[in-house]
XYZ file of C-alpha atoms in Angstrom:
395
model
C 74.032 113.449 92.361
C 75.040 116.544 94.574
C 78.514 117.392 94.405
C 80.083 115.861 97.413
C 82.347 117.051 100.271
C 85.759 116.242 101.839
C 87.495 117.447 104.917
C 90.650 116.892 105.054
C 92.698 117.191 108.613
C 96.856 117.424 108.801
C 99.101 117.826 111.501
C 102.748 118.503 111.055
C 105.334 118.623 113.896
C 108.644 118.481 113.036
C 108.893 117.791 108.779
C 106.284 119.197 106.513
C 106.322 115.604 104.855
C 102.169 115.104 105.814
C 101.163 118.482 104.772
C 102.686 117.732 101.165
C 101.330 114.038 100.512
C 97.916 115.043 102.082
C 97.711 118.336 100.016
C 98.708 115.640 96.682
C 95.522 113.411 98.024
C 93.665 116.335 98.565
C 94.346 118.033 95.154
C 93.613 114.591 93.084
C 89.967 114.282 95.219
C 89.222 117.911 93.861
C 90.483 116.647 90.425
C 87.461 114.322 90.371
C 84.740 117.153 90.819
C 84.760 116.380 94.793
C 84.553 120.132 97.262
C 87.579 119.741 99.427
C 89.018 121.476 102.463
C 91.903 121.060 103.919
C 92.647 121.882 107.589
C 96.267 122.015 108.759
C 97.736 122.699 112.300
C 101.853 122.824 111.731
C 103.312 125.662 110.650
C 102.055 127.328 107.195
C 104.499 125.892 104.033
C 105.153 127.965 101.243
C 104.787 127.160 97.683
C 102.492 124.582 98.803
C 100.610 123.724 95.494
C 96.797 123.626 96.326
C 94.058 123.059 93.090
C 90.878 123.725 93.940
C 91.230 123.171 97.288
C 89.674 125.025 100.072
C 92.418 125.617 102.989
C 92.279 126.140 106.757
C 95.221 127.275 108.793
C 94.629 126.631 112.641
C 97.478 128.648 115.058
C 100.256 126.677 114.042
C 101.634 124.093 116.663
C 104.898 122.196 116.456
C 106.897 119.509 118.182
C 109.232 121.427 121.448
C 111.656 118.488 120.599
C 112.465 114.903 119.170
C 110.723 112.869 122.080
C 107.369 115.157 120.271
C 106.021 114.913 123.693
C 105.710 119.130 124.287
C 103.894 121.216 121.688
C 104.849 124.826 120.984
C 103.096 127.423 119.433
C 104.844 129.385 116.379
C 106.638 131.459 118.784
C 108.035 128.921 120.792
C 106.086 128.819 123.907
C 104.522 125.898 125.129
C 100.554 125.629 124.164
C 98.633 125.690 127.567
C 94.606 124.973 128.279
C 93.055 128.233 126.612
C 95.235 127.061 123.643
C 93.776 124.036 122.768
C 90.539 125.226 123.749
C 90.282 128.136 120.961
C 92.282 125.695 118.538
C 89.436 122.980 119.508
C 86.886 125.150 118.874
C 88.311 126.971 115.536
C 88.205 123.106 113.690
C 85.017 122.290 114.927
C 83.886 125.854 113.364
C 85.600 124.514 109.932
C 84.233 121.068 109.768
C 80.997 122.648 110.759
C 81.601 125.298 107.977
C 82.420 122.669 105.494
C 79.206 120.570 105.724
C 81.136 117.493 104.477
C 80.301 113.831 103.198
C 84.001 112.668 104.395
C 86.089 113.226 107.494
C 89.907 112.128 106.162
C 92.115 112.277 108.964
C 96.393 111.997 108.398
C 97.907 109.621 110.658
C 95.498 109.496 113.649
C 94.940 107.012 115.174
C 98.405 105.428 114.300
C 100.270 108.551 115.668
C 99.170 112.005 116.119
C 98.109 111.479 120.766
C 99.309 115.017 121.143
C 96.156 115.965 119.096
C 93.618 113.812 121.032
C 92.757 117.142 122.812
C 90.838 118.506 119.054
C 90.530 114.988 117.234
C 88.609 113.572 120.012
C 85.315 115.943 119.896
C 86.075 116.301 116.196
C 85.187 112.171 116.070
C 82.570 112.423 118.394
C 80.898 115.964 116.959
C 81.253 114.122 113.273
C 80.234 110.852 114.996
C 77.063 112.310 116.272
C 75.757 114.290 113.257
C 72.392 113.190 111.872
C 74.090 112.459 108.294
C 77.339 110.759 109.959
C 80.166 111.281 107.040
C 82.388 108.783 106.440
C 85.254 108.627 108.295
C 88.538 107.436 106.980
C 92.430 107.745 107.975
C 95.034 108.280 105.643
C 98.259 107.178 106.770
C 101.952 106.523 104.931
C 103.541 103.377 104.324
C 105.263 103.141 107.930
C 104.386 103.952 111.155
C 107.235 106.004 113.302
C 106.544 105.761 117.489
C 104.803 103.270 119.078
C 106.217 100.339 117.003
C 107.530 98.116 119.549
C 105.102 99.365 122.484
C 102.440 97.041 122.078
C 99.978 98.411 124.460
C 100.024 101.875 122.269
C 99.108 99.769 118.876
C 96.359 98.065 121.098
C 95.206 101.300 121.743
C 95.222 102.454 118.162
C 93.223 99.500 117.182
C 90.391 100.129 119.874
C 90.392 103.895 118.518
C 90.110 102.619 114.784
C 87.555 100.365 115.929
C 85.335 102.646 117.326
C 85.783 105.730 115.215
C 86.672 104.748 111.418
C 85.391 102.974 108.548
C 88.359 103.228 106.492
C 91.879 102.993 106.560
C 94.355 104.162 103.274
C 97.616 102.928 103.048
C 99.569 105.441 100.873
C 102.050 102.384 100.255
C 103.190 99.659 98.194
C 102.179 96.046 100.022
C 105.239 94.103 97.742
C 107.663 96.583 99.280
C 106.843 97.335 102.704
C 103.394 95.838 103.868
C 101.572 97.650 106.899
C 102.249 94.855 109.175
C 105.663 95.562 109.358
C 105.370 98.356 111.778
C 101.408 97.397 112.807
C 100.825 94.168 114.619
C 97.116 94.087 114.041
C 96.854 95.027 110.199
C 95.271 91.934 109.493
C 92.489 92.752 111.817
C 91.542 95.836 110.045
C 92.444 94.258 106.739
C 88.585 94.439 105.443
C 88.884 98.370 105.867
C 92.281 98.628 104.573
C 93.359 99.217 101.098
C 97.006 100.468 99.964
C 96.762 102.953 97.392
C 100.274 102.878 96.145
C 102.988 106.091 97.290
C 101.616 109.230 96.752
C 104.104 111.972 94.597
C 102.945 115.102 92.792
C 102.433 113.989 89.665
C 101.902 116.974 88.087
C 104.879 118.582 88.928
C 106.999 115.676 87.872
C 105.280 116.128 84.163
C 106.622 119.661 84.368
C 110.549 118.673 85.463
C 112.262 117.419 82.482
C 115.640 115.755 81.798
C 117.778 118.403 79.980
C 121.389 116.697 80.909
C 122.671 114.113 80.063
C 124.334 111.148 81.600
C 127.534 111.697 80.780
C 127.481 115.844 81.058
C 130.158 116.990 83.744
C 127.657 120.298 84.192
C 125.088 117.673 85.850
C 125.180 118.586 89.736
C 125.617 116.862 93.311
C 122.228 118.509 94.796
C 122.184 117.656 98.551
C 118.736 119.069 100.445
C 117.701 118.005 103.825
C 114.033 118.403 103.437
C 112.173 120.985 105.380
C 115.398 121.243 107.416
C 113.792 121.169 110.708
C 116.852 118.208 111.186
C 119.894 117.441 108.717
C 122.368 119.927 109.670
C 125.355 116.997 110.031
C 124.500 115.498 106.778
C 124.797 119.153 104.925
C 128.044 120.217 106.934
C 128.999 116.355 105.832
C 128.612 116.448 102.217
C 130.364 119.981 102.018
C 133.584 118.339 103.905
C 133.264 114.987 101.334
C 133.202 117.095 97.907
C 137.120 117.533 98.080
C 137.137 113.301 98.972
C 134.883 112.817 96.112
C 135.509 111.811 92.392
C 132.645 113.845 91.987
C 134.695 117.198 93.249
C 135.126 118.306 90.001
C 131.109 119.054 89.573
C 128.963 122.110 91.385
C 127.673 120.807 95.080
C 124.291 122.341 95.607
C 123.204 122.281 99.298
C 119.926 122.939 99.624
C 119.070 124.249 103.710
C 114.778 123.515 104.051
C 112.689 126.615 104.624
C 112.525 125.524 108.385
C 116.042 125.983 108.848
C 117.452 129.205 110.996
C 119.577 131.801 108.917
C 122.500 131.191 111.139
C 122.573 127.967 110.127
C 122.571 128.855 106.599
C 125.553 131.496 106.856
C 127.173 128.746 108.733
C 127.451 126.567 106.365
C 128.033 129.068 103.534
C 131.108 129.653 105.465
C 132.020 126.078 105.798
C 131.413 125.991 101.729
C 133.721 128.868 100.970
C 136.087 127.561 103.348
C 135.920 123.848 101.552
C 135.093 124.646 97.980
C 136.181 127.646 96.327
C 133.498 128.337 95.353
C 132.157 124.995 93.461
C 129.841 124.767 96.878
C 126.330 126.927 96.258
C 124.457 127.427 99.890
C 120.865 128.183 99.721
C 117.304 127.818 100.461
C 115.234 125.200 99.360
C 114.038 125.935 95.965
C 110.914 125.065 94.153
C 112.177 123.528 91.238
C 113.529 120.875 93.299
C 112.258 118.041 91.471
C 113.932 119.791 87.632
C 116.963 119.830 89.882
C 116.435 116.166 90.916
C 115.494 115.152 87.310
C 118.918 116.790 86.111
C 121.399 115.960 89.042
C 124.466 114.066 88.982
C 123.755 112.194 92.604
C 120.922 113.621 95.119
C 122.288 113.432 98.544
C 119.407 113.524 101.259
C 117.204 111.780 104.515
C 115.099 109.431 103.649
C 111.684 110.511 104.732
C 108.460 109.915 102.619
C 107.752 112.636 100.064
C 111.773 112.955 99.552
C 112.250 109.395 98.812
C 109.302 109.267 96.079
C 110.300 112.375 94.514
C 114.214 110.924 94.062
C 112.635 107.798 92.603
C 110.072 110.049 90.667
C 112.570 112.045 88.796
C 114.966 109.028 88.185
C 117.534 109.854 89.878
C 120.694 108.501 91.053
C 120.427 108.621 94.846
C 122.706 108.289 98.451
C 120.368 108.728 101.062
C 121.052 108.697 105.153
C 118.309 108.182 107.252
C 117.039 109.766 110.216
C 117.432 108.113 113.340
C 117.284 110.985 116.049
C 114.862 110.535 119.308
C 114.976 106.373 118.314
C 113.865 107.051 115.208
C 113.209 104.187 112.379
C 110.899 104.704 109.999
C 113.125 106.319 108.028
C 115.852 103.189 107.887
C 113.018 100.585 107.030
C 112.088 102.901 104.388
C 115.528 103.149 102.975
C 116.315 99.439 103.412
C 113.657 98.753 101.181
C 114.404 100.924 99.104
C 118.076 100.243 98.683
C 116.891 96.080 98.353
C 115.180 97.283 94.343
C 117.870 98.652 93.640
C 116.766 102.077 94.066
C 119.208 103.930 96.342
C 122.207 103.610 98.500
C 122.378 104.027 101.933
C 124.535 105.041 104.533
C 123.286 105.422 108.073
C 123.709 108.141 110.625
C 125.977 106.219 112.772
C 128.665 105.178 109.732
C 128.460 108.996 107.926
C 131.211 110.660 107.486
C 132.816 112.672 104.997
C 134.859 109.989 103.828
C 131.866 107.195 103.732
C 129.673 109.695 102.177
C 131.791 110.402 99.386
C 132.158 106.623 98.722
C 128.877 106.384 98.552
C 128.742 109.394 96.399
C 130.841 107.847 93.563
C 128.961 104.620 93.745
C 125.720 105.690 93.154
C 127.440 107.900 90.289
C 128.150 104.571 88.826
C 124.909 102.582 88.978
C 122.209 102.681 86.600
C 119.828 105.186 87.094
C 116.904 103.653 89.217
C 113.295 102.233 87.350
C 110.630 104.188 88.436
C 108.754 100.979 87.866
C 110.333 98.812 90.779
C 107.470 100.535 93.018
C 103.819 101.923 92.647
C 103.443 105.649 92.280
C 100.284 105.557 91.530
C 98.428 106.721 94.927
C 97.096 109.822 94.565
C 94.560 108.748 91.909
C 94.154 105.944 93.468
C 93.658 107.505 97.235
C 90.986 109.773 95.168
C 89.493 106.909 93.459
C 88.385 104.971 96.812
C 87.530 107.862 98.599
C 84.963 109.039 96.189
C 83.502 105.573 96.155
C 83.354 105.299 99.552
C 81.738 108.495 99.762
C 78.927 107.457 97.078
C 78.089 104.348 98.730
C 77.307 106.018 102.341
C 73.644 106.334 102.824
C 72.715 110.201 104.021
């Protein structure tokens, strides 16, 4: 057989939550022999790990604010005609390029309208080939806007309808089932398969547990993920150490690599100020997960990749959900969660330093969570189906 080809397509606006799970798909389809590029338009990541994976950078676009409605280019200003246009044209030169068996597209059609301006003719020119790939989205456990607007999930459906043959669910059906947040799941259940929740797998083999339960040297690491948002919940967990039966233990507050410097000397003042020095301020660091495997309690939102890693590494968790511009993918996520007996939650509205800390010193005292309560399992498995699908098209 000739060795087949994936394109891969990721948008990230505000987190850099998709880039990481795609780039985990991505690396376990090149795992299996399969040519892979990956295309992403959000702003470039470091220490992104990529094996044997061809990448594309397009001029980076993000979300102007929380309603995601404006895009901005990396500078700030908002993306006009010509913008799109070159952007447009730049994919279509790298699906072109890539010659591929399988178009895998991250979210669209279940979120991702700001992009109909390049997705569209990147459908329609894959669409039209002579040796149409297969065409499959790849999409997380929950959908964020558009839940309770029932015209936009009609409107997703049509799209699916006319432009994919596959859906992936990186989820867990027993915990959270795609219905929850999609009203027409069951009629795209013949094309739908959940794959379990995609984590790095590989860099959880290299974290190990070097402290132990009971060692007072284990830390409080609080991180706030690329730190686009979670400013409030940092300044919060520096103000809840003293409040905390936990004060006695190093608070490591972790600012994401999105976040401005002022924002990190602000709250290195805040931690000198607060801490005497038990508070460390810095950047995120990439041995997060041996931090998470040898914390004390993680403190953190509760968005996708963060929430797998926490349950990944074992850890003993508090986590406060995101809930800015009407936000709640993050809450049903954390509910769910927090039902197995896998976290604790306290939610933007009740946080405080005083809540916090409470929370803090419970989780302290639970067992640490079983990594078996959900299905981490989806990156094989997302790799798996793909490369079956792929087989069984007829070029």
């Amino acid at each position: 057989m000739k060795s087949m080809r994936a394109f891969f397509y990721v948008q990230h606006l505000l987190g850099i939550g998709h880039l990481r799970r795609t780039a985990n798909f991505a690396n376990a389809v090149a795992a299996r022999g399969v040519e892979v590029t990956l295309v992403s338009g959000g702003l470039p990541v470091p220490n992104l790990r990529l094996d044997g994976v061809g990448f594309v950078q397009l001029p980076p676009a993000v979300a102007a604010d929380l309603s995601f409605k404006t895009l901005v280019d990396e500078n700030g200003k908002p993306v006009d005609d010509e913008w799109r246009s070159t952007r447009r044209d730049l994919l279509l030169d790298a699906w072109r390029a890539a010659n591929a068996n399988a178009l895998v597209i991250e979210l669209y059609p279940f979120g991702r309208r700001q992009m109909r301006f390049e997705l569209t003719p990147l459908l329609e020119t894959a669409a039209s080939s002579s040796r149409r790939p297969l065409i499959a989205c790849s999409v997380r456990d929950i959908l964020g806007g558009g839940q309770g607007n029932p015209a936009r999930q009609d409107e997703m459906l049509k799209i699916f309808q006319q432009s994919f043959d596959r859906v992936l669910v990186h989820g867990d059906q027993s915990v959270i089932p795609f219905s929850r947040t999609f009203r027409h799941a069951d009629a795209i259940a013949a094309k739908l398969e959940y794959t379990g929740y995609i984590v790095d797998a590989e860099v959880a083999r290299e974290a190990a547990r070097t402290t132990a339960d009971e060692d007072a040297q284990a830390e409080v690491v609080v991180s706030a993920g690329g730190g686009a948002v979670g400013l409030v919940l940092l300044e919060t967990a520096i103000l809840a150490r003293p409040l905390s039966a936990m004060a006695g233990r190093t608070w490591r507050i972790l600012c994401g690599i999105n976040a401005p410097v002022a924002v990190l000397e602000k709250l290195a003042v805040l931690a000198e100020s607060t801490g005497g020095g038990g508070i460390v301020v810095e950047r995120a660091r990439a041995d997060f997960h041996q931090l998470l495997a040898n914390c004390a309690v993680s403190v953190s939102q509760a968005g996708y990749n963060t929430m797998l890693e926490i349950i990944q590494a074992g850890a003993r968790s508090v986590v406060v959900p995101f809930s800015g511009g009407n936000e709640t993918e993050q809450t049903l996520r954390a509910r769910a969660f927090e039902d197995l007996d896998l976290t604790t939650v306290v939610t933007e509205g009740d946080l405080t330093p005083r809540t916090l800390a409470a929370a803090i010193d419970l989780a302290a005292r639970r067992p640490a969570p079983s990594r078996d309560r959900v299905d981490l399992g989806g990156a094989k498995r997302s790799a798996v189906w793909l490369e079956k699908w792929m087989s069984e098209k007829k070029w």
